[in-house]
Short mmCIF file of C-alpha atoms in Angstrom, two decimals:
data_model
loop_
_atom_site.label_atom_id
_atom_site.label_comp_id
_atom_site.label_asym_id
_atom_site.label_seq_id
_atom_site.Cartn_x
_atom_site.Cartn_y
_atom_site.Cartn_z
CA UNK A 23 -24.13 -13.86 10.53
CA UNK A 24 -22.90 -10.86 13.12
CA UNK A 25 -19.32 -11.61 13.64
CA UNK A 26 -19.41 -14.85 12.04
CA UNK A 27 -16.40 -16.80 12.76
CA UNK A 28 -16.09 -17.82 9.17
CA UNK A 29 -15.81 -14.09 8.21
CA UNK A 30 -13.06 -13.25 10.40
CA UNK A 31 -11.31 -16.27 9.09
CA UNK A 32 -11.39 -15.21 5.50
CA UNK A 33 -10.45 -11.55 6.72
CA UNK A 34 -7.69 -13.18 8.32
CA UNK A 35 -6.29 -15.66 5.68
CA UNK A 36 -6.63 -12.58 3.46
CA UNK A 37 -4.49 -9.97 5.38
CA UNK A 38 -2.03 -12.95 6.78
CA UNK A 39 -1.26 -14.43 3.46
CA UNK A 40 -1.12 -11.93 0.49
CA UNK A 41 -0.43 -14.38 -1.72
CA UNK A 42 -4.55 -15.71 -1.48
CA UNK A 43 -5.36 -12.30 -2.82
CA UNK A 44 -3.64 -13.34 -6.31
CA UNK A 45 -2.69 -10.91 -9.22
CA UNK A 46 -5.41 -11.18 -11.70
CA UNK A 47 -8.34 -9.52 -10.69
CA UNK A 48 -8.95 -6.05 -10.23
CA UNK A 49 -11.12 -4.55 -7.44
CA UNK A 50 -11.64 -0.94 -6.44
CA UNK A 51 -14.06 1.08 -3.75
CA UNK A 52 -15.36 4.60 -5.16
CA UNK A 53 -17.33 6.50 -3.03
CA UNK A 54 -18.75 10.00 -3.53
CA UNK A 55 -15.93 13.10 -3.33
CA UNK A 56 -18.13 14.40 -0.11
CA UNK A 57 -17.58 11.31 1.74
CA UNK A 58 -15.47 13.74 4.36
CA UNK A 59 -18.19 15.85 4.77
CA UNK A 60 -20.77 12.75 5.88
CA UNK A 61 -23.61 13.97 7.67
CA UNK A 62 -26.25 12.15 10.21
CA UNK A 63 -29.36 11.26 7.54
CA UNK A 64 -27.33 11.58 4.73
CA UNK A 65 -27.50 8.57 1.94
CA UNK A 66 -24.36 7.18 1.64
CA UNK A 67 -23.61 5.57 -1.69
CA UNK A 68 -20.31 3.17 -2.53
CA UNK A 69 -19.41 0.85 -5.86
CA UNK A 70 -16.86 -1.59 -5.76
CA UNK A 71 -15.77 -2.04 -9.41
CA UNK A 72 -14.50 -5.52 -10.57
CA UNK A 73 -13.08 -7.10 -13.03
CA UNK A 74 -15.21 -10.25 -12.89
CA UNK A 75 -19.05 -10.88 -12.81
CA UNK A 76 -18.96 -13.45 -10.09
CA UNK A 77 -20.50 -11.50 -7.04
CA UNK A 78 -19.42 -9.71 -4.06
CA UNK A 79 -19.54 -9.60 -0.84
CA UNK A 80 -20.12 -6.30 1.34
CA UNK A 81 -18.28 -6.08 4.83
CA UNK A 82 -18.41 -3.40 7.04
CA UNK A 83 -15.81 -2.77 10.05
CA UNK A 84 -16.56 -0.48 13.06
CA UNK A 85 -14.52 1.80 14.84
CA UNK A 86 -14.11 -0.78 17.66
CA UNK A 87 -12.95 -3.39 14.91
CA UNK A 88 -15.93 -5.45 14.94
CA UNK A 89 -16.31 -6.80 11.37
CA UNK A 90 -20.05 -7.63 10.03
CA UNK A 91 -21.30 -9.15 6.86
CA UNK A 92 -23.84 -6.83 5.12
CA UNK A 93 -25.05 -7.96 1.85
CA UNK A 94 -24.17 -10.89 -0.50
CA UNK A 95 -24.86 -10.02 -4.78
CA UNK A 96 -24.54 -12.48 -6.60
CA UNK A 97 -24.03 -12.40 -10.39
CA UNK A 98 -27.96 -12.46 -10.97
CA UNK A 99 -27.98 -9.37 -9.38
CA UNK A 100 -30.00 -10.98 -6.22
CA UNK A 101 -29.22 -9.32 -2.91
CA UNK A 102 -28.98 -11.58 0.09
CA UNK A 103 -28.68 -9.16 3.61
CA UNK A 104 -28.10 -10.74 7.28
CA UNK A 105 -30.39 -10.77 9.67
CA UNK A 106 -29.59 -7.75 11.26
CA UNK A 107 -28.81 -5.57 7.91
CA UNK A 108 -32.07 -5.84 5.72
CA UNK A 109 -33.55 -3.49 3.61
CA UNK A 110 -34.52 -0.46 3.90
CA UNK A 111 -31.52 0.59 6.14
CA UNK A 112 -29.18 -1.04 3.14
CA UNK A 113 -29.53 -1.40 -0.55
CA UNK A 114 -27.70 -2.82 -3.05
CA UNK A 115 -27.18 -3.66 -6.69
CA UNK A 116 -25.57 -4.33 -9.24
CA UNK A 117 -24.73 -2.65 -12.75
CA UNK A 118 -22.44 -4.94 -15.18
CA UNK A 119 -19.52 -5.56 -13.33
CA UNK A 120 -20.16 -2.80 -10.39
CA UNK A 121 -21.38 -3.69 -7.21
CA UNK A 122 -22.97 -0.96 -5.38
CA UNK A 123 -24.19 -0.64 -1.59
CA UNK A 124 -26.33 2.35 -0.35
CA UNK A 125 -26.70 3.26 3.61
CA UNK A 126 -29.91 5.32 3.59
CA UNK A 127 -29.58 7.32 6.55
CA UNK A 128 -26.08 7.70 8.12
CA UNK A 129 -25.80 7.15 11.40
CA UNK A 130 -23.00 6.69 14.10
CA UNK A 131 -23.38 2.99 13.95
CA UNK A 132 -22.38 3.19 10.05
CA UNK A 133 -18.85 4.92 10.85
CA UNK A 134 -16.03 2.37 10.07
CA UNK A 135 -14.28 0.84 6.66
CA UNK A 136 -16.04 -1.14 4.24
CA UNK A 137 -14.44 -3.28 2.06
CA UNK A 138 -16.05 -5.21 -0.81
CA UNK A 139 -15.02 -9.25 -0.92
CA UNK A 140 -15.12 -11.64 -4.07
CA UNK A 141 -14.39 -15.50 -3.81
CA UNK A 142 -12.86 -16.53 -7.52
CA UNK A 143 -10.95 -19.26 -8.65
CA UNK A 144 -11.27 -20.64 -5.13
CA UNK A 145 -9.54 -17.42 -4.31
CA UNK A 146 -10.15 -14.82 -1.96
CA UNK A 147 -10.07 -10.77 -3.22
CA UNK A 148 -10.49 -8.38 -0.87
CA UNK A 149 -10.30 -4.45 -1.80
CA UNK A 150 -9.01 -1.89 -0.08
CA UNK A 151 -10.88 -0.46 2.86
CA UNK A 152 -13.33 2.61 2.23
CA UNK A 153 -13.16 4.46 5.29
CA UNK A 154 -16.51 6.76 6.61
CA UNK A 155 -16.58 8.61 9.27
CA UNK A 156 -18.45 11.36 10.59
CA UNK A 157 -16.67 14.99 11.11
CA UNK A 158 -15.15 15.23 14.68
CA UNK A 159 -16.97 17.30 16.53
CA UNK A 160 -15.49 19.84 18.57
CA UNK A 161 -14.88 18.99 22.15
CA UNK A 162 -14.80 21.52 25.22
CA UNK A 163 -11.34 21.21 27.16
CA UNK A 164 -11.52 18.84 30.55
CA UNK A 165 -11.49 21.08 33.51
CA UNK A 166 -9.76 18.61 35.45
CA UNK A 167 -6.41 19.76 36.31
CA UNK A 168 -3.58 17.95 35.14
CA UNK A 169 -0.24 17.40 36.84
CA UNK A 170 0.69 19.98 39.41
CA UNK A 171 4.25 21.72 40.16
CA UNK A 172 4.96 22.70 43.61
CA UNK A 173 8.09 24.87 44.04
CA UNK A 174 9.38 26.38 46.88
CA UNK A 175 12.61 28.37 47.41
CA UNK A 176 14.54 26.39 49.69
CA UNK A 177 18.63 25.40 49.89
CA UNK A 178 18.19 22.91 46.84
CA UNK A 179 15.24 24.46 45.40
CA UNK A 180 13.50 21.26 45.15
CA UNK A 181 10.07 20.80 43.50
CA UNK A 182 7.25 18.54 43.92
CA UNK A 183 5.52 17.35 41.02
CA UNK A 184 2.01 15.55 41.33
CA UNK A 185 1.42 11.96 39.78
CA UNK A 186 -0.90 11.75 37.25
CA UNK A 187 -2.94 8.43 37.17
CA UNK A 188 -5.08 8.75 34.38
CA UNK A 189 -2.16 8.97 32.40
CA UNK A 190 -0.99 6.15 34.05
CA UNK A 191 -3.35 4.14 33.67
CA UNK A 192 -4.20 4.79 30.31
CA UNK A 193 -1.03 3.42 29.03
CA UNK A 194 -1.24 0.54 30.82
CA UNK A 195 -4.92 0.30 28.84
CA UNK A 196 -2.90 0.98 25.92
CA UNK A 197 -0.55 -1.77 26.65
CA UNK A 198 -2.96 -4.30 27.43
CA UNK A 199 -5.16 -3.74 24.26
CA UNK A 200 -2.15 -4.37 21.56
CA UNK A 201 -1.24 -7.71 23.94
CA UNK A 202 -4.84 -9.08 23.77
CA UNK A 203 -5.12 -7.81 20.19
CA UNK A 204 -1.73 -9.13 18.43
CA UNK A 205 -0.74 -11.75 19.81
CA UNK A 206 -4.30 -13.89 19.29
CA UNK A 207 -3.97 -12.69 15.70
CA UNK A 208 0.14 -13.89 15.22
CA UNK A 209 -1.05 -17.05 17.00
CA UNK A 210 -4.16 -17.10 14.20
CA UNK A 211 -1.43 -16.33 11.75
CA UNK A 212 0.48 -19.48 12.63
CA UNK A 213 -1.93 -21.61 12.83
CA UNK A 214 -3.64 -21.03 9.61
CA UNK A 215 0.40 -21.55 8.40
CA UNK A 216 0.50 -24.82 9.84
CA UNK A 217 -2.56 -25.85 8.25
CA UNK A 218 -2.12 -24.58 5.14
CA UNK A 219 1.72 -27.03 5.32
CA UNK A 220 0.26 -29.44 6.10
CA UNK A 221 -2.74 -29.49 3.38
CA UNK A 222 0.11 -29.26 0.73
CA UNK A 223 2.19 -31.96 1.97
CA UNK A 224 -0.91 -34.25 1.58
#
């Protein structure tokens, strides 16, 4: 189920076309209020609330934007994990019409957004995102030099300035990742468009 196609289809037909989310159903992510101070160990402990007992789905997004299916609970209150996301690293449950996940011990494989997913009415409800994150830790300044001056006291006073490549190259990095990130997801966009036509004109 890790970065199951079908997943990042839904995800995609969700944030492409707001109009799938529809109007009546209410869904919400509360986490605890020391969810900024997260620390490696600690149990982490979210609820999505909902307006209808029809089940949820949990998803959980990584830093790198990787999304993966964690836990199915159905109405019954049965918990169905993928392969890779079984108990006792995750638990879940249910409570009325709250849905509630639990990450045992935190690590810095759990940092990310998760999001809480219910199918209804042959609609698609997705909340918003939850984000978790470790503090940032403090990082010790690069002694690499950066971009050097040269002056020297001639007729024009000219100076000489070093290139800088990382910089350099890091933008084109930059540039490259929004190219190879967007423009697979407007094409995605399109498509599911096209297909979505064309399923209404027939």
């Amino acid at each position: 189920m890790d970065r199951s196609p079908a997943l990042l289809l839904l995800l995609a037909l969700g944030l492409c076309c707001p109009g799938i989310r529809g109007q009546s159903l209410g869904m919400k992510v509360r986490s605890p209020k020391d969810i900024t101070q997260l620390r490696v160990g600690q149990k982490l402990e979210l609820e999505c609330q909902t307006d209808k007992d029809t089940g949820t789905f949990w998803i959980h997004q990584d830093k790198s934007g990787t999304l993966r299916f964690i836990v199915f609970i159905n109405s019954m209150s049965r918990a169905t994990f993928s392969r890779d996301q079984r108990s006792p690293r995750f638990q879940a449950s249910k409570h009325n019409t709250n849905y509630l996940l639990a990450v045992n011990s935190f690590t810095p494989q759990d940092e990310g957004n998760y999001f809480c997913m219910i199918n209804f009415n042959q609609m698609l409800f997705f909340s918003r995102g939850q984000p978790a994150f470790l503090p940032a830790t403090t990082v010790l300044a690069s002694t690499t030099p950066g971009p050097t001056t040269q002056c020297g006291i001639t007729e024009k006073d000219s100076c000489l300035k070093t290139p800088d490549p990382d910089g350099r190259m890091q933008e084109y990095l930059d540039y490259f990742c929004l190219i190879f990130l967007w423009v697979p997801l407007a094409g995605l966009c399109l498509l599911l468009l096209q297909l979505l036509a064309i399923t209404i004109v027939l």
